[in-house]
mmCIF file of C-alpha atoms in Angstrom:
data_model
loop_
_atom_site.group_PDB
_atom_site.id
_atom_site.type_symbol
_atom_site.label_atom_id
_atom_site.label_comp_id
_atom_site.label_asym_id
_atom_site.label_seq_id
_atom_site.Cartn_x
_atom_site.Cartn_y
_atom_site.Cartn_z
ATOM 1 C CA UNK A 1 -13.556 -3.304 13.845
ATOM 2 C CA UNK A 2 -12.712 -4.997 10.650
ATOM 3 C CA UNK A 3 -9.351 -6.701 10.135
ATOM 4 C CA UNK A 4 -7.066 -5.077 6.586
ATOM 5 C CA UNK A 5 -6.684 -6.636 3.661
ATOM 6 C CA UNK A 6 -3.648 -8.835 3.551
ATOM 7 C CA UNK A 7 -1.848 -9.384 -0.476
ATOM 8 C CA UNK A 8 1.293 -10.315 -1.893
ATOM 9 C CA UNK A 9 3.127 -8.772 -4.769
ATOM 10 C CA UNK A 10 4.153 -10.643 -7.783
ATOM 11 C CA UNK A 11 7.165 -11.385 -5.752
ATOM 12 C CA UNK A 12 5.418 -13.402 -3.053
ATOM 13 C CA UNK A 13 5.808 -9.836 -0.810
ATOM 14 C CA UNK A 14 3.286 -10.400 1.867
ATOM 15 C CA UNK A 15 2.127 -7.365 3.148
ATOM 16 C CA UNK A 16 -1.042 -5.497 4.802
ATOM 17 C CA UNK A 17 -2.702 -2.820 3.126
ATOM 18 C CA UNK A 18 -2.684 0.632 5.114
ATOM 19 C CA UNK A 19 -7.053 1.337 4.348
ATOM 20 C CA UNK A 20 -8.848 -1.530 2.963
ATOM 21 C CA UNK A 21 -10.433 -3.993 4.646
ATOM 22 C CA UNK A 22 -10.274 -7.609 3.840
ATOM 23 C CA UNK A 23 -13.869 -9.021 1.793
ATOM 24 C CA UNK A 24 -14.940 -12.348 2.045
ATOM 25 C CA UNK A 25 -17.048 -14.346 -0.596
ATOM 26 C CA UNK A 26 -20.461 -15.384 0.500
ATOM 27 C CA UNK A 27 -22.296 -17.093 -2.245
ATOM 28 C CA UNK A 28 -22.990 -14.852 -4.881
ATOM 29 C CA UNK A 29 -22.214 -11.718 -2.728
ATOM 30 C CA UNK A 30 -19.070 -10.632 -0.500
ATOM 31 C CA UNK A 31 -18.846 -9.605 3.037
ATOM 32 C CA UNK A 32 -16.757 -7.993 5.549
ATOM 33 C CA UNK A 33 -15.507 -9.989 7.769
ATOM 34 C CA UNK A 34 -15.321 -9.018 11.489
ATOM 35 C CA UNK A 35 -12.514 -9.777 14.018
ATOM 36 C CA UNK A 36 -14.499 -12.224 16.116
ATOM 37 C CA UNK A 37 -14.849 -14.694 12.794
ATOM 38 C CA UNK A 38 -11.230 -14.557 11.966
ATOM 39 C CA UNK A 39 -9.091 -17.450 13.012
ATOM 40 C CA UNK A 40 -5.198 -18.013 13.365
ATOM 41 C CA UNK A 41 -3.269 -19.185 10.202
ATOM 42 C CA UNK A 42 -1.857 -22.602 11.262
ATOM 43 C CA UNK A 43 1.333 -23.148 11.591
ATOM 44 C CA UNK A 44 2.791 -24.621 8.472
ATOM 45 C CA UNK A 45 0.180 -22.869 6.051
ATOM 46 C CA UNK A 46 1.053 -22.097 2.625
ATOM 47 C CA UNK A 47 0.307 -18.702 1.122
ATOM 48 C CA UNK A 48 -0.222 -18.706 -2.685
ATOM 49 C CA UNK A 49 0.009 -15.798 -5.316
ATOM 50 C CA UNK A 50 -2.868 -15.904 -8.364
ATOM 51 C CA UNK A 51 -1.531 -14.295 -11.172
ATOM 52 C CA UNK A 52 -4.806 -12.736 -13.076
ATOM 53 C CA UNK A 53 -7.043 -13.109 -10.215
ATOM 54 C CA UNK A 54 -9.238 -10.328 -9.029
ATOM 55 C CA UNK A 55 -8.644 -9.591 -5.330
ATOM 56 C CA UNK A 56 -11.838 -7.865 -3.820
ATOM 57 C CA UNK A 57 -11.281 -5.616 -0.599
ATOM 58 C CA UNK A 58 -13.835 -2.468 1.289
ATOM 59 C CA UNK A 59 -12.893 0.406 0.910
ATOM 60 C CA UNK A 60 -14.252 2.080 4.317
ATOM 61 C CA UNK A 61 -14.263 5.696 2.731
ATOM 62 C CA UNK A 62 -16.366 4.931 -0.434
ATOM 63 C CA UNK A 63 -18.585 2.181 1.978
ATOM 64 C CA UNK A 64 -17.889 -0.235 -1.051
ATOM 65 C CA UNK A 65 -16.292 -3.665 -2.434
ATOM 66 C CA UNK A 66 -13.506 -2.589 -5.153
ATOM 67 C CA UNK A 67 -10.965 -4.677 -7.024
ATOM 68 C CA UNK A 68 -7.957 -4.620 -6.684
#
């Protein structure tokens, strides 16, 4: 099972998206990340936005890394 892509809105709206999957980079190349790699956001952590940044998710249906 892969864990969903989490984003924010220009607003700083943190929010999970319904189908895609959260990518990871790897070097040159991205990955899916798996549950059993994931671990918990400590307490105190800072979430930031990045205006004109690409965010990079799996789409499960089309088996492939799009942009967001």
């Amino acid at each position: 099972m892969m864990p969903n892509l989490v984003l924010s809105d220009i607003k700083g709206n943190i929010f999970v998206h319904p189908v895609l999957k959260m990518a990871a980079s790897a070097g040159r190349s991205f990955i899916v990340p798996s549950y059993d790699s994931m671990v918990v956001l400590p307490k105190g952590s800072t979430l930031f936005f990045m205006p004109h940044h690409a965010l990079v998710a799996w789409d499960e249906r089309d088996r492939a890394f799009v942009t967001v």
